[in-house]
Short mmCIF file of C-alpha atoms in Angstrom, two decimals:
data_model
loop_
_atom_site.label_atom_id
_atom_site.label_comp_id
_atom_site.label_asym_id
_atom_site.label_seq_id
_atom_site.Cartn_x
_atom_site.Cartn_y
_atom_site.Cartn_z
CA UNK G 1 90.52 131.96 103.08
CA UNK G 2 88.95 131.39 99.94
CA UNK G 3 85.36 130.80 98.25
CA UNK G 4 85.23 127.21 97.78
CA UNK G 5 82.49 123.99 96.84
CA UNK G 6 82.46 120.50 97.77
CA UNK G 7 80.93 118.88 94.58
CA UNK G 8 79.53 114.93 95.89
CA UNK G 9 79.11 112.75 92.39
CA UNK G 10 77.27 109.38 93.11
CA UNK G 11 78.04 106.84 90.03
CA UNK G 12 75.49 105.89 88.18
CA UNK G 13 77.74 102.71 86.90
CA UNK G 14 80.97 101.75 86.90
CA UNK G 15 83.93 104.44 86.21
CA UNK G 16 87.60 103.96 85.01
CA UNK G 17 90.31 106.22 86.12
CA UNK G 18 93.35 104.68 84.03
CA UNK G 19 96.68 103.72 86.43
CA UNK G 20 100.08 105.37 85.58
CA UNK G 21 100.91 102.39 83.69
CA UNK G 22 98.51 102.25 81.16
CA UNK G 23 97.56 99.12 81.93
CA UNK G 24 93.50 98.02 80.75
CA UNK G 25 93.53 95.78 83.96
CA UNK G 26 94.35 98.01 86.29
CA UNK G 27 92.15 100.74 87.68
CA UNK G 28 93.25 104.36 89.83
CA UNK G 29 90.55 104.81 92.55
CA UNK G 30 91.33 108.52 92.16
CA UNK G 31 90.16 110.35 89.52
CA UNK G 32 93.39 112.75 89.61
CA UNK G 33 92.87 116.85 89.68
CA UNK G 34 94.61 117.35 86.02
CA UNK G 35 91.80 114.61 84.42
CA UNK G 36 89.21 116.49 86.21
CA UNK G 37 90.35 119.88 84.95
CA UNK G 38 90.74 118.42 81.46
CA UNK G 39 87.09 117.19 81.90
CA UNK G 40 85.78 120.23 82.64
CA UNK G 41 87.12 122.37 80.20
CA UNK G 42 85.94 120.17 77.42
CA UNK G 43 82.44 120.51 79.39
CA UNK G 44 83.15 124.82 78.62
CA UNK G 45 83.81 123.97 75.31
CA UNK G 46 80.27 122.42 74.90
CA UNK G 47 78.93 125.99 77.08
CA UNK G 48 80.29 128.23 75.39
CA UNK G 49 83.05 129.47 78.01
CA UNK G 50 86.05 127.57 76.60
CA UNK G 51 88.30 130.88 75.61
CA UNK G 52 87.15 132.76 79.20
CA UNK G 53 87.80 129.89 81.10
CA UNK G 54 91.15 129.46 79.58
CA UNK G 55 92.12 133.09 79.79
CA UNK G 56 91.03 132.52 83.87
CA UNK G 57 92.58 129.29 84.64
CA UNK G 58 95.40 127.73 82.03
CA UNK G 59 96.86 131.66 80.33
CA UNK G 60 96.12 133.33 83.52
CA UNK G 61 99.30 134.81 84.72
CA UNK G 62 97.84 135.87 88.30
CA UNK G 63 97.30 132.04 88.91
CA UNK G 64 94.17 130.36 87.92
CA UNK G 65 90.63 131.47 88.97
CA UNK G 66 89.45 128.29 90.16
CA UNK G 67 91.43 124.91 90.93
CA UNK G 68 90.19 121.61 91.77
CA UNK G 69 91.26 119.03 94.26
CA UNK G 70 91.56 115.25 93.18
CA UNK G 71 88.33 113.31 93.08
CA UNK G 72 88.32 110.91 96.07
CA UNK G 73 86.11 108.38 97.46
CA UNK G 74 83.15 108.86 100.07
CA UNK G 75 80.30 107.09 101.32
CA UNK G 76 77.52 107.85 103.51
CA UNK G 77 78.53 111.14 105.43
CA UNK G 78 82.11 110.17 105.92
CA UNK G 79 84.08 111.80 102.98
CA UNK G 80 87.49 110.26 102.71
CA UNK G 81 90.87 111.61 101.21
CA UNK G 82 95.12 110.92 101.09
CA UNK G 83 96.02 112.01 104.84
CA UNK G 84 99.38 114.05 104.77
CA UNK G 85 102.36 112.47 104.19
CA UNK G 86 104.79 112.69 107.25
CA UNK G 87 101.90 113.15 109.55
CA UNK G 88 100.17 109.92 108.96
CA UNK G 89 100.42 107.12 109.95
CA UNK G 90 100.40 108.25 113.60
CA UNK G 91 102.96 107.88 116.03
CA UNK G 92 102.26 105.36 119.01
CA UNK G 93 101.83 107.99 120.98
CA UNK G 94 98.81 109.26 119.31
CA UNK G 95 96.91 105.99 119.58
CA UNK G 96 95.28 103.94 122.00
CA UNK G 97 96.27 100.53 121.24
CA UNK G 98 98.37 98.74 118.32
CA UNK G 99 95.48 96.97 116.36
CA UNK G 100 95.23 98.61 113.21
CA UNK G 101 97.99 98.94 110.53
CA UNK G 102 97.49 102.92 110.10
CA UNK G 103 100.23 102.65 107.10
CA UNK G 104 97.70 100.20 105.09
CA UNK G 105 95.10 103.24 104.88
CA UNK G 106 95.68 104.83 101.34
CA UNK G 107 92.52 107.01 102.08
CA UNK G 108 91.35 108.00 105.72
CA UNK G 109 88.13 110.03 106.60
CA UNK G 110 88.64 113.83 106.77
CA UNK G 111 87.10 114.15 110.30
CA UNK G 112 90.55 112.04 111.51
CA UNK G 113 92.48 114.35 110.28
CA UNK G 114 90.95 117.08 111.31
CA UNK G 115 90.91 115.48 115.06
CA UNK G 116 95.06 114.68 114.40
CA UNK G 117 95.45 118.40 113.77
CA UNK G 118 93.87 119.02 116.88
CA UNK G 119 96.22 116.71 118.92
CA UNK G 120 93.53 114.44 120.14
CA UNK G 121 94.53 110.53 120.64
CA UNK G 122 92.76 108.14 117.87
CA UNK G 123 91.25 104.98 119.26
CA UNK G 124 91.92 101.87 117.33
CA UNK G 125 88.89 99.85 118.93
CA UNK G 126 86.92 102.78 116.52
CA UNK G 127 88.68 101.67 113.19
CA UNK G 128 89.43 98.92 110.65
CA UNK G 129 90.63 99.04 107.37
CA UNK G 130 88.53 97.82 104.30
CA UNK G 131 91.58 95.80 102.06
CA UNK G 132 89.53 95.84 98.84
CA UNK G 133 89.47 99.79 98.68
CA UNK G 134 92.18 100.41 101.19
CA UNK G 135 90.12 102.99 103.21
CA UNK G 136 89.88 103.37 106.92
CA UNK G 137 86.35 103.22 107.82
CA UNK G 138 84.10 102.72 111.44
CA UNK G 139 84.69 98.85 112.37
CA UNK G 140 82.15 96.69 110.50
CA UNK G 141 81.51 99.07 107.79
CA UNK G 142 81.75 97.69 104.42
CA UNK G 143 83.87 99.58 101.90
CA UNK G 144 82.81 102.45 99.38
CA UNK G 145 83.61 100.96 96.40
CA UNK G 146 85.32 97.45 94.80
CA UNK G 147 87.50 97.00 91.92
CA UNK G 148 86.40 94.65 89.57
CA UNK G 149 87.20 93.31 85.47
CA UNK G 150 84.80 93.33 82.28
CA UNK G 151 85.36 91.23 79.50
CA UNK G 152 84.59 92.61 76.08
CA UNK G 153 85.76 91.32 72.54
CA UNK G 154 86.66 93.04 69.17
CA UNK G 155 85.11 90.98 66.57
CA UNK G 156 86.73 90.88 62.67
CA UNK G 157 82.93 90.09 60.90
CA UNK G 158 85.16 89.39 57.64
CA UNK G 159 87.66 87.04 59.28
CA UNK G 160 85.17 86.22 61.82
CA UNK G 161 87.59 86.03 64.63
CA UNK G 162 87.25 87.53 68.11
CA UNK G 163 89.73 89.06 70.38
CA UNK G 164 88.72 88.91 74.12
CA UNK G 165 89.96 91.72 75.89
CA UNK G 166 89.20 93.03 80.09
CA UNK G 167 88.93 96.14 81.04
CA UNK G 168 89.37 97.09 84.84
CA UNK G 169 86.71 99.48 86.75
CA UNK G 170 85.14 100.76 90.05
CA UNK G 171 82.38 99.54 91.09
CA UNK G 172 80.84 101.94 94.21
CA UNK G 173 77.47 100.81 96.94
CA UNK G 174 74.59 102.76 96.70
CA UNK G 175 75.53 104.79 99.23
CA UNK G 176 79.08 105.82 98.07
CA UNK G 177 80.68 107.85 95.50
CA UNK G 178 83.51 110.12 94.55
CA UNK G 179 83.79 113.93 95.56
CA UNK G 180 85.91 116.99 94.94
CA UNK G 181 86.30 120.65 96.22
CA UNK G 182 86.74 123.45 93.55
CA UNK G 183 88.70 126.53 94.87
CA UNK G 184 88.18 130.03 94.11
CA UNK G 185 90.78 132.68 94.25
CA UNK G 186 88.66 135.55 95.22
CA UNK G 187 84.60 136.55 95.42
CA UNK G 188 85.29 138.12 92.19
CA UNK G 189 86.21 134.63 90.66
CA UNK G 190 83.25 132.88 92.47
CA UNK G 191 80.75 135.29 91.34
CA UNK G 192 81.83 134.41 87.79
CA UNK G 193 83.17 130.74 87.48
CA UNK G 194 80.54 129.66 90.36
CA UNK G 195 77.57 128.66 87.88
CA UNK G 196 79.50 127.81 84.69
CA UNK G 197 81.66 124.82 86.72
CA UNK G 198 78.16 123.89 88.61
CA UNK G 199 76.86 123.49 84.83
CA UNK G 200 80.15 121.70 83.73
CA UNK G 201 79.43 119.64 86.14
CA UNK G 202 75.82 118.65 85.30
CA UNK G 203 76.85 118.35 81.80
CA UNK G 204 80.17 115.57 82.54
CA UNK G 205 77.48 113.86 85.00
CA UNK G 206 75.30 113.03 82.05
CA UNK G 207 78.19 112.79 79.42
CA UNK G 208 80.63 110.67 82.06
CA UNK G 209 84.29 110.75 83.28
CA UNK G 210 87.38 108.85 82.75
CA UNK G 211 87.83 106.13 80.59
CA UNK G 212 85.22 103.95 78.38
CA UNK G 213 82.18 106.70 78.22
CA UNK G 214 81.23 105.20 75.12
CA UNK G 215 80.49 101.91 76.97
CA UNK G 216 78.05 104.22 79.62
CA UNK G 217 80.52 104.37 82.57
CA UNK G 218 82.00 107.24 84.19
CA UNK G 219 78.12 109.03 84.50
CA UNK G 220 76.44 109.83 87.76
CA UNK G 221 72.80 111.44 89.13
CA UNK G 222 72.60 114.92 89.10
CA UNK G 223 75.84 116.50 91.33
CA UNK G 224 75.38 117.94 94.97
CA UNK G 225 77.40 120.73 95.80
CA UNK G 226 77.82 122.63 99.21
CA UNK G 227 79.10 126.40 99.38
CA UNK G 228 81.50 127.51 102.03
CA UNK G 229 85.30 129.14 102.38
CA UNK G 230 88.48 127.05 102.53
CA UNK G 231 89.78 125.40 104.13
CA UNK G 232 87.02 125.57 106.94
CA UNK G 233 84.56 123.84 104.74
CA UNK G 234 86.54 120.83 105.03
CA UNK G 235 88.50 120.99 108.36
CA UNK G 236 86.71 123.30 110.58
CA UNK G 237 88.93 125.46 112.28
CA UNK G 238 92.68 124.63 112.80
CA UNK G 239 94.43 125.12 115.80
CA UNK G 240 95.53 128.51 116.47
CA UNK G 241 99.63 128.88 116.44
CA UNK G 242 100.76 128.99 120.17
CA UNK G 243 101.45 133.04 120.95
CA UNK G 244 105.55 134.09 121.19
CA UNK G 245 106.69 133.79 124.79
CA UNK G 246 107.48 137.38 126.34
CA UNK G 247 110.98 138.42 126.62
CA UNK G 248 112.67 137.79 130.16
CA UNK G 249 114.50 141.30 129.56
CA UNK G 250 112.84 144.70 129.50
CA UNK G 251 115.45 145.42 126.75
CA UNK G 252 115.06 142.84 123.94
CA UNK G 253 117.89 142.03 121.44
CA UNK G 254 117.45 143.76 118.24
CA UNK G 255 115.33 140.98 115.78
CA UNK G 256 117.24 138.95 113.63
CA UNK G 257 117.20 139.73 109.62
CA UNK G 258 113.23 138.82 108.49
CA UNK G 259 112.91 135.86 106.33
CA UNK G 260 109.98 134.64 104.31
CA UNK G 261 107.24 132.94 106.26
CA UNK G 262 107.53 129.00 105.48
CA UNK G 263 104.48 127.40 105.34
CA UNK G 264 103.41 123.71 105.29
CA UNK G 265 101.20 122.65 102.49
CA UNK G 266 99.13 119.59 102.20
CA UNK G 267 98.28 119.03 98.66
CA UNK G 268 94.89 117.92 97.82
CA UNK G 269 95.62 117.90 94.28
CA UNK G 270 98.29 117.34 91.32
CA UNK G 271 101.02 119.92 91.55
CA UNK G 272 103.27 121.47 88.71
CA UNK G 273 105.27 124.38 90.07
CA UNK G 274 105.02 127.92 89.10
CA UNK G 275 108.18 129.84 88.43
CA UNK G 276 107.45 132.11 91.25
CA UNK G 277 106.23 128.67 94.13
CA UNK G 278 109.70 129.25 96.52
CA UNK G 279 109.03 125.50 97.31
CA UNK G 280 112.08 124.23 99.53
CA UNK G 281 112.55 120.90 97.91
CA UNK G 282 115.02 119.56 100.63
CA UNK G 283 112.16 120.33 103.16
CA UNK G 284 108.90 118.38 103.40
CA UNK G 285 107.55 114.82 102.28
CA UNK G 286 106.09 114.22 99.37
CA UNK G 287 106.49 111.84 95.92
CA UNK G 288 106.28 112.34 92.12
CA UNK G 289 104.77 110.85 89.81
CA UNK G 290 104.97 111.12 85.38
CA UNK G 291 102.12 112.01 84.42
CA UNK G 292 101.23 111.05 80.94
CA UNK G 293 98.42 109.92 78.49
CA UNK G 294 96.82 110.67 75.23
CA UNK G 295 94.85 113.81 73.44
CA UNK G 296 90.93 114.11 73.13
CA UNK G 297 90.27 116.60 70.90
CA UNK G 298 88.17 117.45 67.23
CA UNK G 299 92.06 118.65 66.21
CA UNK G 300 93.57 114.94 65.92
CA UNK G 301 92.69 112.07 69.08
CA UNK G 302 95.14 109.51 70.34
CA UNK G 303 98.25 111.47 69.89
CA UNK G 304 100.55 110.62 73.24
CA UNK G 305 100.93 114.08 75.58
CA UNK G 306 103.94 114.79 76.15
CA UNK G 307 104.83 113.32 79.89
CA UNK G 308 105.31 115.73 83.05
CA UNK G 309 106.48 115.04 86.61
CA UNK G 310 103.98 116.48 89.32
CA UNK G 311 103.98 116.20 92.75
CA UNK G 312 100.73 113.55 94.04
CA UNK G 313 97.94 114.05 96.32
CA UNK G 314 98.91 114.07 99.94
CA UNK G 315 102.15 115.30 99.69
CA UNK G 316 103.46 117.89 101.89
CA UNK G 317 105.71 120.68 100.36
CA UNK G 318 107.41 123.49 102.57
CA UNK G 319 107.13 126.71 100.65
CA UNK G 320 105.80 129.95 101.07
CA UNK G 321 102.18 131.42 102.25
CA UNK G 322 101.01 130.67 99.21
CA UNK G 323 101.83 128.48 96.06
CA UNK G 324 100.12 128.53 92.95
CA UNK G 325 100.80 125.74 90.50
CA UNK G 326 100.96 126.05 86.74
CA UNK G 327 99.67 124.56 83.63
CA UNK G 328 102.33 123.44 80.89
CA UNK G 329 101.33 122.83 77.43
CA UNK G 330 101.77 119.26 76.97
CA UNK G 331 100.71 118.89 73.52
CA UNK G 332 102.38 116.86 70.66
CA UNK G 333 104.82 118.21 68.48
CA UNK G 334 103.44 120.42 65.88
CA UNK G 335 99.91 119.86 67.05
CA UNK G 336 96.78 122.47 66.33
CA UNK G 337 96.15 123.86 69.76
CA UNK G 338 98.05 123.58 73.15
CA UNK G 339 96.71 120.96 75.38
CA UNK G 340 96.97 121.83 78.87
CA UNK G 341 98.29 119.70 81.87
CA UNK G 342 96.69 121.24 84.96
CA UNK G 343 98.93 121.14 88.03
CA UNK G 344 97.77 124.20 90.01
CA UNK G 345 97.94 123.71 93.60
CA UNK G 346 94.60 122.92 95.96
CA UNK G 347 96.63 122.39 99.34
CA UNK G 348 95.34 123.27 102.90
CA UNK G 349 98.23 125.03 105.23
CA UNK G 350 98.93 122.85 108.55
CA UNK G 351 99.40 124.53 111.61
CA UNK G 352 103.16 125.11 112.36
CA UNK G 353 103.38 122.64 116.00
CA UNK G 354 101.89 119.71 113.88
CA UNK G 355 104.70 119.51 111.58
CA UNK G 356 107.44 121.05 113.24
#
């Protein structure tokens, strides 16, 4: 169990998370756990905390002193997230009736899975899915956000031509927004990172997120955050592992040779591996992705990052008790500073009987 904080941002406009692709009309509903980290570090830079926070996270060769999940969609009091992969969409026999396309649900409210875990049925009669944002939500509930296109154009004053160009973007209700949990890896670490990422935060809610800041979008009112330990403060408590049967002899056979503990890991986050993450690659479910883009910095802007294949949100990886993640430099050839892609590992452990 570790310190952690739930951090709610409600947009105060619209927000662009670039697609994979590149492409200027299409839009990510996620704002993925690397771009958040990248955020916030250029939010210590502004604080003053840029070399601590580097020496703690990115350099740190016990594994870094905070990590964020993915930033994922919620609205009202139903917080919503990528279910685990292998485990959703539910078998028949976990549901009532054969209504709802489970499979169709990119994001699905954390109180469902926290209800799977603990082997109770899910009734379809409860549930549609919103198409537009591809969330499961309470039937007749509207969805958190919609996708939608602006239309700008470059003008050339000399030529006087004009180049029409659209730009896709999220567009959330009133009542919806995007949210994240930050990880600590000890009390120590909370004590000092707690404040300086609350501030961080504060600062990128004024400054904005993502793509076209400079056009206003990606801000939000002032962040809400909620203290607690992990992964409780998301799940509650999971189910207990069933206790070992007793022998049926008074003289047990001698235990076989001890093996490392294998542990199922639902990632909340992007995921490079560490040297030292035993991650059994043949085991699990999960998918990869190339993760790419360009560098921000006062050093040169624009330059394309070097690309990197992490393992997404949602993905299940077999491995051991723990895995940590790493953060390759990702920087351009001969460039001024390393530029850091962030793929350490916010995951949740599921209980052995669910994904035996």
């Amino acid at each position: 169990m570790n310190p952690g904080l739930i951090v709610k941002l409600r947009p105060a406009g619209p927000w662009r998370s670039g697609p994979d692709s590149g492409a200027r009309n299409r839009v990510d509903p996620i704002y993925h756990s690397d771009s958040l980290y990248g955020a916030v570090t250029a939010a210590m830079a502004t604080l003053g905390e840029l070399d601590a926070w580097l020496e703690a996270t990115a350099r740190n060769p016990q594994g870094a002193a905070a990590r964020f999940s993915s930033c994922f969609p919620f609205q009202g009091d139903i917080s919503f997230v990528v279910p685990p992969r292998g485990i959703w969409p539910p078998a028949a026999a976990a549901v009532t009736t054969g209504k709802v396309r489970w499979k169709s649900a990119r994001f699905v409210p954390l109180p469902l899975i926290a209800a799977m875990l603990a082997g109770e049925p899910l009734s379809e009669d409860q549930w549609a899915i919103d198409g537009p944002s591809e969330c499961l939500l309470p039937a007749g509930q509207p969805g958190p956000f919609l996708t939608s296109v602006r239309w700008s154009a470059a003008i050339d004053r000399l030529a006087g031509s004009a180049e029409r160009h659209a730009t896709a973007c999220i567009e959330f209700r009133p009542d919806a927004g995007l949210w994240a949990v930050v990880s600590f890896s000890d009390e120590v670490a909370h004590s000092r990172w707690a404040e300086p990422v609350r501030g961080a935060f504060r600062l990128l809610a004024d400054s904005g997120f993502g793509g076209e800041r400079s056009r206003g979008w990606g801000r939000s009112a002032q962040p809400e955050f909620t203290d607690g330990t992990l992964p409780e403060l998301l799940l509650g408590p999971l189910p207990a592992q069933p206790p070992a049967e007793p022998a049926e002899s008074q003289t047990p056979a001698p235990p076989p040779a001890a093996e490392p503990a294998a542990t199922s890991h639902w990632l909340l986050s992007m995921f490079a591996p560490a040297p030292e993450d035993a991650v059994d690659w043949n085991r699990g479910n999960y998918a990869v992705v190339a993760r790419g883009g360009r560098v921000e910095s006062a050093a040169g802007s624009g330059q394309p990052k070097k690309q990197l294949q992490m393992v997404t949100e949602g993905s299940v990886l077999v491995a051991g008790e723990t895995i940590r993640g790493a953060a390759p430099d990702v920087a351009p050839d001969g460039f001024a500073h390393p530029v850091f892609r962030a793929g350490f590992a916010l995951s949740i452990p599921l209980p052995a009987q669910v994904t035996a």
